[in-house]
mmCIF file of C-alpha atoms in Angstrom:
data_model
loop_
_atom_site.group_PDB
_atom_site.id
_atom_site.type_symbol
_atom_site.label_atom_id
_atom_site.label_comp_id
_atom_site.label_asym_id
_atom_site.label_seq_id
_atom_site.Cartn_x
_atom_site.Cartn_y
_atom_site.Cartn_z
ATOM 1 C CA MET G 102 -169.868 -4.339 20.536
ATOM 2 C CA LEU G 103 -166.900 -7.300 21.198
ATOM 3 C CA ALA G 104 -168.310 -9.252 18.213
ATOM 4 C CA SER G 105 -167.112 -6.468 15.732
ATOM 5 C CA ALA G 106 -164.090 -5.266 17.690
ATOM 6 C CA MET G 107 -163.111 -8.969 17.188
ATOM 7 C CA ARG G 108 -163.775 -9.427 13.625
ATOM 8 C CA ARG G 109 -161.567 -5.784 12.884
ATOM 9 C CA ARG G 110 -158.678 -7.667 14.840
ATOM 10 C CA SER G 111 -156.469 -9.483 12.290
ATOM 11 C CA PHE G 112 -153.183 -10.751 12.407
ATOM 12 C CA PRO G 113 -150.125 -8.958 11.122
ATOM 13 C CA SER G 114 -149.215 -10.234 7.192
ATOM 14 C CA PRO G 115 -145.813 -11.832 6.650
ATOM 15 C CA ALA G 116 -144.689 -8.793 4.870
ATOM 16 C CA ALA G 117 -145.394 -6.529 8.677
ATOM 17 C CA LEU G 118 -143.879 -8.849 10.461
ATOM 18 C CA ALA G 119 -140.987 -8.977 8.455
ATOM 19 C CA ALA G 120 -140.587 -5.070 9.352
ATOM 20 C CA SER G 121 -139.054 -6.274 12.609
ATOM 21 C CA PRO G 122 -135.927 -8.849 13.421
ATOM 22 C CA HIS G 123 -138.236 -10.611 15.950
ATOM 23 C CA GLY G 124 -141.283 -10.915 13.035
ATOM 24 C CA LEU G 125 -138.484 -11.982 10.633
ATOM 25 C CA ALA G 126 -137.210 -14.754 12.480
ATOM 26 C CA ILE G 127 -140.872 -15.902 13.280
ATOM 27 C CA VAL G 128 -141.166 -15.964 9.449
ATOM 28 C CA ILE G 129 -138.242 -17.664 8.683
ATOM 29 C CA GLY G 130 -138.279 -19.934 11.782
ATOM 30 C CA MET G 131 -141.493 -21.047 10.799
ATOM 31 C CA ALA G 132 -140.570 -21.818 7.340
ATOM 32 C CA ALA G 133 -137.524 -23.677 8.602
ATOM 33 C CA PHE G 134 -139.669 -25.783 11.375
ATOM 34 C CA VAL G 135 -141.741 -26.730 7.807
ATOM 35 C CA ILE G 136 -138.773 -27.216 5.617
ATOM 36 C CA ARG G 137 -137.346 -29.686 8.718
ATOM 37 C CA VAL G 138 -141.258 -31.649 9.345
ATOM 38 C CA ILE G 139 -140.857 -32.484 5.604
ATOM 39 C CA VAL G 140 -137.684 -34.026 5.602
ATOM 40 C CA VAL G 141 -138.428 -36.006 9.058
ATOM 41 C CA LEU G 142 -141.631 -37.249 7.699
ATOM 42 C CA SER G 143 -140.019 -38.494 4.371
ATOM 43 C CA GLN G 144 -136.812 -39.850 5.416
ATOM 44 C CA PRO G 145 -136.744 -43.524 7.271
ATOM 45 C CA PHE G 146 -134.518 -43.109 10.194
ATOM 46 C CA HIS G 147 -132.756 -46.121 11.597
ATOM 47 C CA LEU G 148 -130.467 -46.283 14.852
ATOM 48 C CA ALA G 149 -127.064 -48.249 13.923
ATOM 49 C CA ALA G 150 -125.844 -49.982 16.369
ATOM 50 C CA GLY G 151 -123.128 -48.070 18.347
ATOM 51 C CA SER G 152 -123.790 -44.834 16.708
ATOM 52 C CA ASP G 153 -123.911 -41.487 18.930
ATOM 53 C CA ALA G 154 -127.643 -41.613 17.918
ATOM 54 C CA ALA G 155 -128.256 -45.242 19.571
ATOM 55 C CA ASP G 156 -126.658 -43.751 22.348
ATOM 56 C CA TYR G 157 -128.235 -41.011 22.529
ATOM 57 C CA GLN G 158 -131.590 -42.769 22.266
ATOM 58 C CA ARG G 159 -130.275 -45.680 24.964
ATOM 59 C CA LEU G 160 -129.858 -42.570 27.525
ATOM 60 C CA ALA G 161 -133.199 -41.076 26.612
ATOM 61 C CA VAL G 162 -135.136 -44.233 27.150
ATOM 62 C CA SER G 163 -133.421 -44.699 30.333
ATOM 63 C CA LEU G 164 -134.175 -41.482 31.550
ATOM 64 C CA ALA G 165 -137.842 -41.487 30.740
ATOM 65 C CA THR G 166 -138.796 -44.952 31.902
ATOM 66 C CA GLY G 167 -136.968 -43.890 35.477
ATOM 67 C CA HIS G 168 -133.805 -46.145 35.724
ATOM 68 C CA GLY G 169 -131.788 -42.890 35.370
ATOM 69 C CA TRP G 170 -128.921 -42.555 33.494
ATOM 70 C CA GLY G 171 -127.862 -46.412 32.514
ATOM 71 C CA VAL G 172 -124.447 -48.044 32.724
ATOM 72 C CA SER G 173 -122.204 -46.444 30.599
ATOM 73 C CA HIS G 174 -120.724 -48.268 27.531
ATOM 74 C CA TYR G 175 -117.435 -46.052 27.145
ATOM 75 C CA ALA G 176 -116.595 -45.774 30.435
ATOM 76 C CA PRO G 177 -114.107 -48.651 32.088
ATOM 77 C CA ALA G 178 -116.314 -51.285 34.444
ATOM 78 C CA GLY G 179 -119.563 -49.520 32.958
ATOM 79 C CA GLY G 180 -119.171 -45.897 35.503
ATOM 80 C CA PRO G 181 -120.372 -42.592 34.955
ATOM 81 C CA THR G 182 -118.754 -40.644 31.791
ATOM 82 C CA ALA G 183 -118.902 -37.439 30.629
ATOM 83 C CA LEU G 184 -119.146 -38.270 26.917
ATOM 84 C CA ARG G 185 -122.098 -37.867 26.620
ATOM 85 C CA ALA G 186 -123.653 -33.888 27.681
ATOM 86 C CA PRO G 187 -126.685 -34.613 29.624
ATOM 87 C CA LEU G 188 -129.321 -32.005 28.227
ATOM 88 C CA TYR G 189 -130.077 -33.156 24.834
ATOM 89 C CA PRO G 190 -130.821 -36.783 26.376
ATOM 90 C CA LEU G 191 -133.096 -34.457 29.189
ATOM 91 C CA PHE G 192 -134.792 -33.458 26.299
ATOM 92 C CA VAL G 193 -135.074 -36.344 24.533
ATOM 93 C CA ALA G 194 -136.548 -37.931 27.863
ATOM 94 C CA GLY G 195 -139.169 -35.089 28.598
ATOM 95 C CA ILE G 196 -140.431 -36.272 25.182
ATOM 96 C CA TYR G 197 -140.406 -39.906 25.579
ATOM 97 C CA LYS G 198 -141.797 -39.079 28.858
ATOM 98 C CA VAL G 199 -144.893 -36.810 27.388
ATOM 99 C CA ILE G 200 -145.321 -38.623 23.828
ATOM 100 C CA GLY G 201 -143.696 -42.396 24.343
ATOM 101 C CA VAL G 202 -140.829 -43.573 22.767
ATOM 102 C CA HIS G 203 -141.169 -42.673 19.124
ATOM 103 C CA LEU G 204 -138.051 -41.547 17.208
ATOM 104 C CA THR G 205 -140.229 -39.498 14.824
ATOM 105 C CA ALA G 206 -141.119 -37.773 18.197
ATOM 106 C CA ALA G 207 -137.651 -37.202 19.364
ATOM 107 C CA ARG G 208 -136.853 -35.973 15.702
ATOM 108 C CA LEU G 209 -139.443 -33.812 15.269
ATOM 109 C CA GLY G 210 -138.414 -32.373 18.807
ATOM 110 C CA GLY G 211 -135.102 -31.807 16.818
ATOM 111 C CA ALA G 212 -136.778 -30.298 14.126
ATOM 112 C CA VAL G 213 -137.900 -27.886 16.390
ATOM 113 C CA LEU G 214 -134.784 -26.991 18.159
ATOM 114 C CA GLY G 215 -133.069 -26.426 14.509
ATOM 115 C CA ALA G 216 -135.970 -24.099 13.528
ATOM 116 C CA VAL G 217 -135.552 -22.071 17.133
ATOM 117 C CA ALA G 218 -131.347 -21.780 16.098
ATOM 118 C CA VAL G 219 -132.143 -20.161 12.287
ATOM 119 C CA ALA G 220 -134.647 -17.918 14.357
ATOM 120 C CA LEU G 221 -132.009 -16.885 16.809
ATOM 121 C CA LEU G 222 -129.282 -16.188 13.935
ATOM 122 C CA VAL G 223 -131.801 -14.430 12.229
ATOM 123 C CA VAL G 224 -132.095 -12.032 15.113
ATOM 124 C CA THR G 225 -128.290 -12.047 15.793
ATOM 125 C CA THR G 226 -127.597 -11.087 12.390
ATOM 126 C CA TRP G 227 -130.280 -8.180 12.609
ATOM 127 C CA THR G 228 -128.988 -7.198 15.767
ATOM 128 C CA LEU G 229 -125.468 -6.454 14.224
ATOM 129 C CA PHE G 230 -125.347 -6.765 10.070
ATOM 130 C CA GLY G 231 -129.327 -5.392 9.492
ATOM 131 C CA ARG G 232 -131.936 -5.979 8.093
ATOM 132 C CA THR G 233 -130.843 -7.522 4.538
ATOM 133 C CA VAL G 234 -127.967 -9.963 6.054
ATOM 134 C CA ALA G 235 -130.556 -11.266 7.960
ATOM 135 C CA LEU G 236 -132.977 -11.981 5.690
ATOM 136 C CA ALA G 237 -129.773 -13.598 3.198
ATOM 137 C CA THR G 238 -128.487 -15.701 6.372
ATOM 138 C CA GLY G 239 -132.148 -16.807 7.803
ATOM 139 C CA ALA G 240 -132.728 -18.148 3.890
ATOM 140 C CA ILE G 241 -129.671 -19.887 3.685
ATOM 141 C CA GLY G 242 -129.722 -21.076 7.238
ATOM 142 C CA THR G 243 -133.738 -22.365 6.390
ATOM 143 C CA ILE G 244 -132.320 -24.344 3.394
ATOM 144 C CA LEU G 245 -128.663 -25.593 4.221
ATOM 145 C CA PRO G 246 -128.707 -28.929 3.638
ATOM 146 C CA SER G 247 -126.127 -29.940 6.453
ATOM 147 C CA LEU G 248 -128.325 -27.524 8.888
ATOM 148 C CA VAL G 249 -131.573 -29.073 8.039
ATOM 149 C CA LEU G 250 -130.037 -32.762 7.971
ATOM 150 C CA ALA G 251 -128.398 -32.230 11.272
ATOM 151 C CA SER G 252 -131.578 -30.613 12.978
ATOM 152 C CA THR G 253 -133.605 -33.893 11.873
ATOM 153 C CA ALA G 254 -130.718 -36.725 13.410
ATOM 154 C CA LEU G 255 -131.045 -37.812 17.109
ATOM 155 C CA MET G 256 -127.601 -35.717 18.017
ATOM 156 C CA THR G 257 -127.066 -33.050 19.863
ATOM 157 C CA GLU G 258 -126.333 -30.660 16.826
ATOM 158 C CA ALA G 259 -129.620 -30.168 16.421
#
C-alpha cells in the first residue's frame, strides 16, 4: 500500500512550479545558482594584495581559526575599525570552519547568496507588479553579468 502511494507521488513540473511566486522563485533561483556555479568553476580567481577581497579573506581566516577579528590594516595603530561590515566575514568564516579554507568554497557560498537574492527579487516583483514582470526580472537577474560576477567574487556585494 505504501509503495503504491509512493509511486503515485511525483514532483511538480517546472510549469506547475512557475504558477506561484514561490515556485517561480525556486525555478529561477536554481537557474541563477547553476549559472553562478559555472562561472565560479570556470574562471580562475586570484586575491590581489590590498584588495577588498583579500581583506575579507584575511578576516574570515582569522575568525575561522579562532583568532578573532585580528588587527586592522586601516585603523591607526591596528585598532578596531568599522570599514568592513562584520556579517560577510562571519559568513565566509562559517564556510571555512566547516569545509576548510578554500577560496572556491567561499565563492560558491557567494553564488548561493546571489541566487537567493535573485529568488527574493522574483517574489518581491511578483507581489508588486505581477507574474510577467517577475518572470522578466528573474530572467534578467539570472544572467545580468554585473550581478553574476558580483555574486561570485569574494565581496559583500554577493
